[in-house]
DNA sequence: CAGATACATTATATCGGTCGAGCAACTATA
DNA sequence: TATAGTTGCTCGACCGATATAATGTATCTG
């Protein structure tokens, strides 16, 4: 590969001049010299070596992004992560527009900090983007502690002040419930995540908002919680079916497509036809959900916009400018498909 | 961050000695000095700066891996890429074990070479891993031309000699068809990809292998082709339903889960019950396919092993050792679920 | 015409490592 | 005892950029 020396020799100037011309800094260079340098650089196909540049400027122009460690390959429910693959794509693209690249790495799920620590100490990256943050997240704690630049897709412990962008699950679920209400539903139930799930609780709050605003009752048993599995969806549906017909929900909101699928599957097994007798809303717009029978109405996270907002935020931080905003909520998009219909005349069979 | 100078000062030796100790090179260092250096490095938490090391050794320890450019976010069928997200994870993990990291980047789908060229010329990466290679792939051509190190998940033009690992789609589909034959099927059809698809043709060849080996006829109309959409699956099924009942296939093999879903959806629409009246096999084991009704029997690509094999290959290439093998086929795993059953007594309704 | 000023360009230190060459001090050999 | 070889460590070039300080040259001023 040609170096700056080759360009200098070719153009008959010093390497400093070449550097000035190519970096268009505020140093006077005669038009003739500039032309000669540019021409020489073009001719020999010169491109500045990033490693050398990075060493000099003590940066890397690399943003660390960790994959989730998936459960063992054949674990049930293990291979469902419908959002993050695309998120990484949009993140990479936004980063490139800002002159950065993504360095993707993995870490053992039990203890992430040594991996982050090593990347910091060896000067591998300039910053991190976190995903899937939870309450009391050890990565957030560690990076805050180290005062190392990062942004996060997702919130964490409320008292911690750090830059994040998150899907507004509360507003999203609220919009979903309002949509059901607009279809005529009054008996709407929700299947959430366990109580220790931050985002699960936000989404649940959105349900409560909408029900309260519409003056609809939330009877005992309408709010169920379960882990992120298809099985949990089946079980929740079975529980609702145990209620007397005139008390059963006519519509169900969930916090994930996977759980919505469980509900749909169990409903079919029990002879309840989703999209006719029952309405269901998922969350995530996972691949394939549009091909379910009926196609699933769901809340799509605006991961493209989230990625862009995160990079904008990170850029400001790395340039030591004050970021415009450091806590951004993005409303999900309600993707209307076939699984929601007006409630049937009489209660469920 | 502490540098090698800090360690040298702390230990009372020269930076060269520190370097020798820490890199355990074959240079004589007294046990006492070694101890002092190690102790000093430990005490101040020294880790060698990778940028400096890389500049000196003119390498980056980074492997470039490009994402597919997905179609616009809301394009139909656009967000289906069930394999590559996990592949990237396994690739990153294998790379880390070999002392490398993954640099992920994107490129405009119409012209990938400038992006690859830029990464090469700026010395951003040491090598590339390609995925989704096609016949006459411009990236393969370009990298071969530049003699830049790379390995590929997937084959390309047969005459080109380059290192690749691929799923043995032929063996996989053959195994799938043999499984159907073992269930008692004799009228087995296949839905493949258009003729210009390399992997589609390999998979089709596996179908022919199995049918021929079992002495089963392949009547006109049993081999259909279509693009990678759910719609293509629906259309293929409709075509088969136009055949006289006693000629219709009792089992269908496909080259992708998405097309299998199309077949299942159209079958349901026409009152044919998959998993009772008809057997269907997919390809990929996409997320969610296990929750379809019936759960889809499919061929799972061993992407974890493929990623590992690719990195092993690449490591040898980068160390300028002759790689053990440069063309490796990995058989897919047949994931048996509910969509395949013995053929019904009489022909399809 | 000396001296100041602006402009254009170059020399060189620097970033933080690696590694070949070289130098003491000590041991082995003739 | 002189020479050669070994061991243990240091010096300094080098990787390829960037940026500061210095230098050379032309122009302007008094």
XYZ file of C-alpha atoms (C1' of nucleotides) in Angstrom:
758
model
C 0.000 0.000 0.000
C 1.309 3.470 -0.834
C 2.087 5.696 2.136
C 2.163 9.413 2.600
C 5.885 9.296 1.789
C 5.164 7.904 -1.628
C 2.746 10.723 -2.312
C 5.284 13.274 -1.082
C 8.008 11.892 -3.333
C 5.638 11.663 -6.273
C 4.498 15.273 -5.830
C 7.940 16.596 -4.930
C 6.878 18.014 -1.575
C 7.271 17.079 2.086
C 4.964 14.669 3.869
C 3.712 17.533 6.012
C 2.432 19.331 2.952
C 0.694 16.194 1.776
C -0.969 15.845 5.156
C -2.116 19.458 5.062
C -3.567 19.191 1.600
C -5.352 15.948 2.289
C -6.785 17.046 5.611
C -7.743 20.465 4.252
C -6.617 22.120 7.434
C -6.393 25.861 7.832
C -2.797 25.977 6.664
C -1.892 27.960 3.582
C -0.965 25.803 0.605
C -0.582 27.237 -2.866
C -3.162 26.126 -5.416
C -0.413 24.689 -7.613
C 1.035 22.541 -4.803
C -2.410 21.421 -3.773
C -3.106 20.333 -7.310
C 0.165 18.401 -7.560
C -0.446 16.590 -4.284
C -4.020 15.701 -5.099
C -2.959 14.482 -8.517
C -0.128 12.371 -7.088
C -2.391 10.876 -4.424
C -4.978 10.020 -6.988
C -2.445 8.537 -9.367
C -0.919 6.106 -6.916
C -4.245 5.410 -5.208
C -3.220 6.693 -1.810
C -5.490 6.343 1.198
C -4.336 7.275 4.686
C -3.591 4.335 6.939
C -6.117 4.397 9.743
C -3.944 2.598 12.252
C -1.231 5.230 12.000
C -3.740 8.044 12.135
C -5.451 6.471 15.110
C -2.230 5.995 17.008
C -1.351 9.619 16.538
C -4.756 10.900 17.523
C -5.271 8.235 20.191
C -8.637 7.156 18.965
C -9.856 4.115 17.090
C -13.005 5.264 15.316
C -14.444 1.963 16.451
C -17.599 1.502 18.495
C -17.929 -1.671 20.497
C -21.195 -3.539 20.191
C -21.801 -6.812 21.997
C -24.024 -9.601 20.865
C -26.197 -11.335 23.274
C -24.803 -14.668 24.195
C -27.555 -16.944 23.012
C -28.580 -19.972 24.961
C -27.208 -23.272 23.696
C -27.992 -23.725 20.083
C -30.787 -26.213 20.510
C -32.336 -24.726 23.618
C -36.059 -24.193 23.329
C -36.962 -20.549 22.784
C -33.295 -19.859 22.515
C -33.046 -18.551 19.039
C -35.511 -15.732 19.232
C -34.065 -12.317 19.103
C -36.031 -10.699 16.369
C -34.908 -7.170 16.955
C -31.228 -7.096 17.589
C -29.965 -8.439 14.317
C -31.532 -5.615 12.395
C -30.630 -3.152 15.052
C -26.978 -4.018 14.536
C -27.348 -3.379 10.859
C -28.862 0.056 11.310
C -26.314 0.852 13.963
C -23.468 -0.066 11.636
C -24.913 2.070 8.888
C -25.448 5.106 11.078
C -21.977 4.697 12.541
C -20.448 4.630 9.084
C -22.131 7.884 8.214
C -20.483 9.389 11.273
C -17.076 8.005 10.269
C -17.066 5.095 12.669
C -17.170 1.345 12.355
C -18.718 -1.248 14.581
C -16.543 -3.748 16.387
C -18.786 -6.596 17.397
C -17.837 -8.859 20.239
C -19.327 -11.419 22.550
C -19.151 -11.933 26.273
C -20.007 -14.667 28.728
C -23.470 -13.879 30.076
C -22.522 -14.332 33.701
C -19.888 -11.593 33.790
C -19.661 -8.994 31.067
C -17.357 -6.472 32.714
C -13.957 -8.143 32.122
C -14.642 -8.152 28.403
C -15.558 -4.481 28.404
C -12.593 -3.709 30.615
C -10.179 -5.432 28.279
C -11.488 -3.544 25.257
C -11.079 -0.266 27.110
C -7.607 -0.922 28.480
C -6.186 -2.157 25.209
C -7.630 0.901 23.496
C -9.652 -1.203 21.127
C -12.705 1.045 20.938
C -13.721 4.654 21.529
C -17.125 3.883 22.945
C -19.789 1.262 23.421
C -23.392 0.811 22.454
C -25.330 -1.340 24.882
C -28.529 -3.239 24.203
C -30.857 -5.204 26.395
C -30.017 -3.246 29.487
C -31.846 -4.244 32.633
C -32.411 -2.693 36.012
C -29.118 -2.434 37.871
C -27.251 -3.424 34.738
C -23.625 -4.324 35.539
C -22.377 -2.923 32.247
C -23.985 0.458 32.824
C -22.602 0.519 36.340
C -19.123 -0.387 35.148
C -18.970 2.104 32.282
C -20.375 4.888 34.406
C -17.737 4.010 36.972
C -14.959 4.117 34.402
C -16.370 7.282 32.855
C -16.017 5.589 29.491
C -18.241 6.873 26.657
C -21.319 4.813 25.892
C -24.950 5.023 24.916
C -27.633 2.489 25.554
C -30.601 1.097 23.695
C -32.798 0.692 26.741
C -33.133 2.192 30.189
C -31.723 0.959 33.476
C -31.850 1.985 37.120
C -33.745 5.257 37.174
C -31.321 7.054 39.472
C -28.412 6.532 37.088
C -27.814 9.400 34.731
C -26.579 8.116 31.391
C -27.468 8.575 27.728
C -30.079 6.233 26.358
C -32.715 5.842 23.697
C -35.572 3.494 24.270
C -38.762 2.331 22.692
C -41.664 3.986 24.410
C -43.358 0.746 25.356
C -45.835 2.562 27.511
C -47.029 4.780 24.684
C -46.948 1.824 22.319
C -49.108 -0.470 24.395
C -51.380 2.428 25.182
C -51.855 2.997 21.462
C -52.501 -0.702 20.982
C -55.152 -0.780 23.680
C -56.730 2.395 22.336
C -56.917 0.761 18.942
C -58.761 -2.186 20.470
C -61.098 0.153 22.287
C -61.780 1.966 19.030
C -62.799 -1.396 17.557
C -65.369 -1.679 20.319
C -63.578 -3.840 22.886
C -64.206 -3.249 26.571
C -62.875 -6.467 28.088
C -59.164 -6.233 27.323
C -56.529 -8.298 29.135
C -52.751 -8.191 29.042
C -49.972 -10.712 29.363
C -46.819 -9.050 30.698
C -43.375 -10.091 31.830
C -42.391 -10.842 35.433
C -42.246 -7.948 37.872
C -38.464 -7.510 37.638
C -38.666 -6.584 33.963
C -38.263 -2.849 33.426
C -39.615 -2.715 29.909
C -42.354 -5.160 30.837
C -43.536 -2.776 33.500
C -43.469 0.213 31.184
C -45.618 -1.678 28.722
C -48.008 -2.693 31.449
C -48.279 0.900 32.542
C -49.375 1.789 29.016
C -52.172 -0.733 29.332
C -53.297 0.792 32.610
C -53.125 4.301 31.117
C -55.423 3.408 28.273
C -57.897 1.447 30.352
C -58.121 4.192 32.923
C -58.446 6.944 30.336
C -61.336 5.059 28.748
C -62.910 4.389 32.118
C -62.754 0.622 31.560
C -62.540 -1.774 34.481
C -59.538 -4.036 34.935
C -60.985 -7.054 36.757
C -58.859 -9.429 38.764
C -57.127 -11.868 36.458
C -56.965 -9.522 33.477
C -53.312 -8.742 34.147
C -51.175 -11.861 33.937
C -47.405 -12.173 33.844
C -45.151 -14.821 32.406
C -41.649 -15.454 31.125
C -40.706 -14.849 27.529
C -41.862 -18.175 26.058
C -44.564 -19.498 23.810
C -45.628 -21.759 26.672
C -46.366 -18.772 28.895
C -48.774 -17.514 26.248
C -50.576 -20.850 26.137
C -50.889 -20.948 29.889
C -52.201 -17.413 30.135
C -54.858 -18.116 27.537
C -55.907 -21.246 29.417
C -56.273 -19.192 32.579
C -58.517 -16.680 30.844
C -60.630 -19.482 29.414
C -61.362 -20.605 32.946
C -63.279 -17.401 33.565
C -67.046 -17.352 33.011
C -67.787 -16.575 29.322
C -69.277 -13.153 29.955
C -66.197 -12.073 31.935
C -63.558 -13.393 29.554
C -61.482 -10.838 27.655
C -62.410 -10.266 24.038
C -58.994 -8.858 23.272
C -55.499 -9.579 24.544
C -52.413 -7.424 24.465
C -48.971 -8.939 24.977
C -45.449 -7.689 25.479
C -43.965 -9.940 22.804
C -44.872 -11.706 19.587
C -43.646 -14.997 20.964
C -46.140 -14.890 23.797
C -48.835 -13.745 21.370
C -48.103 -16.818 19.277
C -48.568 -18.984 22.344
C -51.935 -17.405 22.887
C -52.919 -17.931 19.265
C -51.813 -21.543 19.319
C -53.681 -22.370 22.494
C -56.734 -20.506 21.245
C -56.796 -22.616 18.113
C -56.394 -25.756 20.178
C -59.436 -24.771 22.209
C -61.471 -23.882 19.145
C -61.304 -20.130 19.556
C -60.598 -18.375 16.271
C -58.268 -15.424 16.596
C -59.243 -12.678 14.188
C -62.919 -13.521 14.639
C -63.722 -14.593 18.198
C -60.697 -12.996 19.780
C -58.274 -10.176 19.058
C -54.554 -10.368 19.839
C -51.764 -7.788 19.638
C -48.080 -8.714 19.755
C -44.953 -6.649 20.280
C -41.820 -6.493 18.113
C -43.053 -7.351 14.640
C -40.790 -10.368 14.556
C -40.018 -11.909 11.198
C -42.710 -14.345 10.095
C -45.456 -12.793 12.199
C -46.935 -11.333 9.043
C -47.365 -14.873 7.716
C -49.145 -16.274 10.712
C -52.803 -17.242 10.325
C -54.181 -14.732 11.017
C -51.356 -12.263 10.405
C -50.438 -10.714 13.725
C -51.149 -7.094 14.555
C -48.147 -5.913 16.500
C -46.083 -2.993 17.737
C -42.921 -2.488 15.774
C -39.940 -0.927 17.473
C -38.442 1.853 15.339
C -34.984 0.341 15.550
C -33.719 2.247 12.544
C -34.514 5.571 14.183
C -33.260 4.362 17.534
C -29.923 3.378 16.035
C -29.637 6.738 14.339
C -30.494 8.649 17.498
C -27.953 6.658 19.489
C -25.173 7.396 17.035
C -26.059 11.091 16.933
C -25.875 11.129 20.707
C -22.602 9.241 20.774
C -21.069 11.495 18.157
C -21.764 14.534 20.312
C -20.296 12.815 23.353
C -17.143 11.798 21.509
C -16.752 15.308 20.115
C -17.138 16.596 23.657
C -20.120 18.626 22.622
C -23.131 18.668 24.897
C -25.627 16.220 23.378
C -28.952 17.756 22.462
C -30.851 15.188 24.491
C -29.591 12.249 26.462
C -32.843 10.444 27.167
C -35.053 9.778 24.202
C -38.231 7.752 23.930
C -39.345 6.574 20.518
C -42.931 5.446 20.047
C -43.396 2.076 18.355
C -45.441 1.794 15.189
C -48.697 -0.099 15.342
C -48.664 -2.569 12.469
C -52.266 -3.417 11.788
C -52.874 -6.863 10.365
C -55.601 -9.446 10.705
C -55.522 -10.551 14.317
C -57.681 -7.714 15.614
C -61.361 -7.359 14.816
C -64.390 -5.888 16.595
C -65.586 -8.021 19.513
C -68.132 -10.771 18.684
C -71.784 -10.096 19.478
C -71.961 -12.530 22.352
C -69.157 -13.569 24.665
C -66.573 -16.157 23.726
C -67.931 -19.728 23.500
C -4.025 4.545 30.382
C -0.586 3.362 31.474
C 1.911 2.742 28.684
C 4.887 0.467 28.368
C 7.047 3.372 29.520
C 5.224 3.500 32.819
C 5.828 -0.181 33.355
C 9.510 0.224 32.460
C 9.948 3.097 34.899
C 8.037 1.260 37.587
C 10.141 -1.886 37.167
C 13.404 -0.034 36.644
C 14.126 -1.581 33.256
C 13.997 -0.502 29.613
C 10.838 -0.653 27.570
C 12.434 -3.323 25.384
C 12.772 -5.607 28.370
C 9.146 -5.033 29.270
C 8.140 -5.904 25.752
C 10.206 -9.080 25.828
C 8.806 -10.209 29.133
C 5.206 -9.495 28.189
C 5.485 -11.136 24.799
C 7.390 -14.099 26.197
C 9.711 -14.056 23.241
C 12.792 -16.231 23.034
C 15.003 -13.550 24.506
C 16.847 -14.299 27.736
C 15.473 -12.409 30.707
C 16.477 -13.248 34.280
C 13.746 -14.655 36.510
C 14.161 -11.726 38.873
C 13.701 -9.113 36.139
C 10.760 -11.003 34.722
C 9.129 -11.029 38.126
C 9.671 -7.305 38.617
C 8.201 -6.464 35.225
C 5.192 -8.707 35.658
C 4.582 -7.282 39.100
C 4.852 -3.698 37.879
C 2.535 -4.358 34.939
C 0.016 -5.975 37.233
C 0.219 -3.197 39.770
C -0.486 -0.349 37.378
C -2.939 -2.404 35.339
C -1.000 -2.218 32.099
C -2.414 -3.634 28.881
C -0.612 -3.142 25.580
C -2.223 -0.612 23.272
C -3.453 -2.493 20.237
C -3.255 0.437 17.859
C 0.464 0.897 18.497
C 1.123 -2.796 18.257
C -0.875 -3.025 15.077
C 0.941 -0.122 13.483
C 4.277 -1.739 14.175
C 3.249 -5.149 12.961
C 1.126 -3.750 10.134
C -1.911 -5.771 10.954
C -5.228 -4.896 12.545
C -6.454 -8.171 14.041
C -9.808 -7.182 12.600
C -11.897 -9.248 10.232
C -14.379 -7.431 8.047
C -17.872 -8.830 7.917
C -20.594 -7.174 5.886
C -24.278 -7.189 6.612
C -26.705 -7.668 3.885
C -28.319 -4.447 2.954
C -31.942 -5.208 3.718
C -34.702 -3.927 1.557
C -36.538 -0.865 2.884
C -37.751 -1.442 6.370
C -41.355 -2.031 5.522
C -40.836 -3.931 2.287
C -42.762 -7.172 2.127
C -40.559 -10.209 2.781
C -37.754 -7.837 3.502
C -36.945 -8.641 7.039
C -36.282 -12.325 6.704
C -32.746 -13.404 7.157
C -33.023 -16.020 9.805
C -29.537 -17.376 9.524
C -27.130 -14.528 9.290
C -27.730 -12.884 12.620
C -26.690 -15.977 14.509
C -23.936 -16.660 12.084
C -22.414 -13.288 12.953
C -22.517 -14.182 16.600
C -20.734 -17.486 16.142
C -18.275 -15.857 13.819
C -17.448 -13.188 16.375
C -16.965 -15.786 19.059
C -14.716 -17.991 16.969
C -12.729 -14.964 15.850
C -12.180 -13.891 19.434
C -10.780 -17.278 20.294
C -8.282 -16.786 17.502
C -7.362 -13.318 18.779
C -9.369 -11.365 16.246
C -12.393 -9.122 16.369
C -15.140 -8.596 13.859
C -15.553 -5.251 12.173
C -19.068 -5.189 10.783
C -19.936 -2.892 7.962
C -22.622 -2.339 5.371
C -22.523 -1.679 1.671
C -24.941 -0.515 -0.972
C -26.328 -3.633 -2.618
C -25.718 -2.449 -6.140
C -21.959 -2.092 -5.830
C -20.064 -3.685 -2.972
C -16.520 -3.372 -4.266
C -15.796 0.286 -3.404
C -16.589 -0.417 0.229
C -14.300 -3.431 0.314
C -11.649 -1.485 -1.555
C -11.747 1.351 0.937
C -11.371 -0.995 3.893
C -8.385 -2.628 2.250
C -6.625 0.563 1.192
C -7.034 2.282 4.540
C -5.698 -0.829 6.249
C -8.835 -1.232 8.299
C -8.986 -5.025 8.277
C -6.733 -8.031 7.772
C -9.294 -10.162 5.982
C -12.938 -10.566 5.089
C -15.613 -13.143 5.670
C -18.233 -13.195 2.946
C -21.766 -14.519 3.187
C -24.494 -14.989 0.674
C -22.110 -15.407 -2.222
C -23.694 -16.036 -5.576
C -22.501 -17.294 -8.921
C -20.066 -14.794 -10.407
C -20.021 -12.887 -7.136
C -18.393 -9.454 -7.596
C -16.876 -9.526 -4.133
C -15.176 -12.850 -4.712
C -13.909 -11.642 -8.044
C -12.596 -8.429 -6.547
C -10.859 -9.993 -3.565
C -9.342 -12.725 -5.691
C -8.127 -10.000 -7.998
C -6.600 -8.020 -5.154
C -5.155 -11.189 -3.617
C -6.613 -10.031 -0.314
C -7.277 -12.702 2.332
C -10.859 -13.849 2.678
C -13.047 -16.865 3.274
C -16.617 -17.335 2.228
C -19.732 -18.873 3.687
C -21.064 -20.177 0.415
C -19.744 -21.181 -2.956
C -19.467 -19.150 -6.129
C -18.383 -19.724 -9.713
C -17.004 -23.240 -9.814
C -13.866 -22.345 -11.760
C -12.739 -19.879 -9.103
C -10.389 -21.330 -6.549
C -10.964 -19.740 -3.166
C -11.546 -20.909 0.406
C -15.133 -21.541 1.374
C -17.336 -23.478 3.720
C -20.879 -24.204 2.710
C -23.935 -26.024 3.884
C -24.266 -29.234 1.939
C -27.720 -28.441 0.658
C -27.600 -31.397 -1.674
C -26.949 -33.870 1.132
C -29.472 -32.068 3.312
C -32.355 -32.181 0.885
C -31.425 -35.731 -0.003
C -31.712 -36.659 3.676
C -35.023 -34.849 3.875
C -36.427 -36.698 0.885
C -35.111 -40.004 2.219
C -36.876 -39.288 5.465
C -40.139 -38.757 3.589
C -39.571 -41.967 1.643
C -38.988 -43.800 4.899
C -42.381 -42.539 6.060
C -43.892 -44.199 3.015
C -44.147 -41.314 0.553
C -43.664 -41.979 -3.139
C -45.150 -38.813 -4.661
C -42.733 -36.158 -3.486
C -42.472 -32.720 -5.087
C -40.047 -29.868 -4.567
C -40.232 -26.090 -4.716
C -36.832 -24.642 -5.571
C -35.371 -21.252 -6.383
C -34.934 -19.826 -9.870
C -32.331 -21.408 -12.118
C -29.664 -18.792 -11.421
C -29.502 -19.738 -7.755
C -26.426 -21.812 -6.989
C -27.551 -23.133 -3.635
C -31.038 -23.653 -4.989
C -29.645 -25.931 -7.649
C -27.549 -27.891 -5.185
C -30.622 -28.495 -3.073
C -32.592 -29.544 -6.114
C -29.847 -31.977 -7.031
C -30.237 -33.582 -3.611
C -33.894 -34.124 -4.371
C -33.046 -35.786 -7.677
C -30.386 -37.945 -5.991
C -32.828 -39.304 -3.471
C -35.665 -39.868 -5.917
C -33.387 -41.648 -8.343
C -31.758 -43.781 -5.679
C -35.193 -44.889 -4.521
C -36.334 -45.500 -8.077
C -39.174 -43.030 -7.718
C -40.545 -41.179 -10.712
C -40.381 -37.406 -10.955
C -43.412 -36.507 -13.078
C -43.691 -33.254 -14.965
C -44.762 -30.512 -12.620
C -43.188 -32.023 -9.508
C -40.250 -29.666 -9.735
C -41.345 -26.048 -9.442
C -39.255 -22.944 -8.941
C -40.052 -19.616 -7.408
C -38.516 -16.584 -5.766
C -37.867 -16.421 -2.050
C -41.327 -15.291 -0.908
C -44.289 -16.674 0.930
C -46.366 -15.895 -2.130
C -44.253 -18.236 -4.270
C -45.102 -21.041 -1.845
C -48.808 -20.331 -2.128
C -48.642 -20.304 -5.904
C -46.701 -23.544 -6.088
C -49.199 -25.292 -3.873
C -52.049 -24.019 -6.004
C -50.324 -25.441 -9.079
C -49.986 -28.837 -7.479
C -53.628 -28.788 -6.465
C -54.563 -28.444 -10.115
C -53.184 -31.941 -10.767
C -55.576 -34.899 -10.647
C -55.851 -36.147 -7.040
C -54.065 -39.450 -7.648
C -51.073 -37.630 -9.194
C -50.732 -34.897 -6.594
C -47.694 -34.999 -4.341
C -48.248 -36.284 -0.821
C -45.115 -34.574 0.422
C -43.348 -31.351 -0.492
C -39.775 -30.336 0.049
C -38.740 -26.684 -0.149
C -35.521 -24.722 -0.161
C -36.631 -22.299 2.532
C -38.931 -22.060 5.524
C -40.562 -18.964 4.116
C -41.709 -20.813 1.025
C -42.775 -23.748 3.190
C -44.937 -21.350 5.181
C -46.540 -20.168 1.968
C -47.364 -23.755 1.126
C -48.795 -24.371 4.586
C -50.899 -21.232 4.464
C -52.338 -21.979 1.044
C -52.950 -25.588 2.037
C -54.973 -24.465 5.023
C -56.905 -22.057 2.848
C -57.815 -24.917 0.534
C -58.733 -27.201 3.406
C -55.692 -29.453 3.203
C -54.283 -30.188 6.642
C -50.498 -30.228 6.743
C -49.257 -32.846 9.187
C -52.148 -35.155 8.256
C -53.070 -34.882 4.565
C -49.772 -33.450 3.433
C -46.155 -33.420 4.596
C -43.897 -30.370 4.242
C -40.187 -29.866 4.891
C -38.592 -26.430 5.151
C -34.993 -25.271 5.098
C -33.179 -23.048 7.621
C -34.991 -23.670 10.877
C -35.941 -20.022 11.041
C -37.039 -18.636 14.402
C -40.724 -19.231 15.048
C -40.981 -22.237 12.729
C -41.146 -24.460 15.779
C -44.298 -22.635 16.849
C -46.156 -22.973 13.581
C -49.205 -25.196 13.509
C -48.040 -27.811 12.799
C -44.449 -27.225 13.873
C -42.306 -27.303 10.762
C -39.852 -30.102 10.055
C -36.829 -28.403 8.532
C -33.149 -28.592 7.697
C -31.011 -26.567 10.040
C -27.750 -25.135 8.765
C -24.894 -25.841 11.185
C -23.888 -22.207 11.283
C -21.938 -22.577 14.504
C -19.677 -25.198 12.950
C -19.487 -23.289 9.704
C -18.329 -20.149 11.494
C -15.716 -22.112 13.384
C -14.439 -23.818 10.249
C -14.200 -20.494 8.438
C -12.152 -18.914 11.197
C -9.837 -21.919 11.400
C -9.313 -21.612 7.672
C -8.742 -17.885 7.843
C -6.302 -18.215 10.715
C -4.151 -20.550 8.652
C -4.270 -18.186 5.698
C -3.290 -15.174 7.801
C -0.447 -17.134 9.402
C 0.659 -18.049 5.910
C 0.298 -21.707 6.731
C -1.311 -23.961 4.166
C -4.916 -24.469 5.291
C -5.891 -28.060 5.934
C -8.833 -27.845 3.583
C -10.135 -24.924 1.613
C -13.483 -26.292 0.488
C -15.673 -27.746 3.174
C -19.255 -28.955 2.997
C -21.240 -29.259 6.206
C -24.400 -31.346 6.209
C -27.488 -29.679 7.650
C -29.325 -31.239 10.563
C -32.821 -32.571 9.938
C -35.033 -31.133 12.661
C -38.009 -33.440 12.872
C -41.222 -31.813 14.029
C -44.880 -32.263 13.230
C -45.276 -31.290 9.603
C -44.266 -34.686 8.222
C -46.396 -37.800 8.601
C -46.973 -40.979 6.572
C -49.017 -40.374 3.428
C -52.813 -40.655 3.798
C -54.477 -43.858 2.618
C -56.105 -42.301 -0.405
C -54.927 -39.369 -2.472
C -55.442 -35.779 -1.400
C -59.053 -34.533 -1.518
C 17.955 48.933 1.856
C 17.256 47.004 6.508
C 13.531 45.155 8.952
C 8.921 43.597 9.500
C 5.149 40.813 7.798
C 2.735 37.400 5.446
C 2.833 33.287 3.056
C 4.382 28.687 1.674
C 6.837 24.832 2.864
C 9.785 21.684 5.583
C 12.016 19.394 9.585
C 10.983 16.796 13.229
C 8.866 15.192 17.598
C 5.236 12.283 18.706
C 1.707 8.479 19.356
C 3.115 3.324 21.883
C 4.576 -0.354 20.785
C 8.250 -4.372 18.383
C 12.565 -6.050 17.229
C 17.361 -6.240 15.289
C 21.791 -4.794 16.655
C 24.963 -3.904 20.092
C 27.091 -3.696 24.585
C 28.491 -5.216 29.252
C 29.578 -8.728 32.297
C 30.358 -13.230 33.070
C 31.695 -18.094 31.847
C 34.033 -21.466 29.015
C 37.853 -22.788 26.034
C 42.611 -22.954 24.180
C 45.851 -14.883 29.961
C 43.748 -13.854 25.730
C 39.847 -15.096 23.030
C 35.372 -16.783 22.163
C 30.789 -17.648 23.550
C 26.755 -16.926 26.481
C 23.559 -14.374 29.106
C 20.892 -10.236 30.200
C 19.737 -6.071 29.140
C 19.513 -1.438 26.427
C 19.590 1.586 22.319
C 17.339 3.216 18.719
C 15.149 2.501 14.147
C 10.703 1.790 12.601
C 5.513 1.445 11.578
C 2.618 5.914 8.998
C 0.364 9.271 10.115
C -0.411 14.480 12.514
C 0.867 18.901 14.177
C 4.079 22.185 16.199
C 7.974 24.840 15.538
C 11.211 26.438 12.387
C 12.770 27.966 7.959
C 12.908 30.034 3.516
C 11.077 33.345 0.278
C 8.514 37.051 -1.441
C 6.197 41.449 -0.395
C 5.662 45.564 2.035
C 7.018 49.507 4.901
C 9.750 53.417 6.603
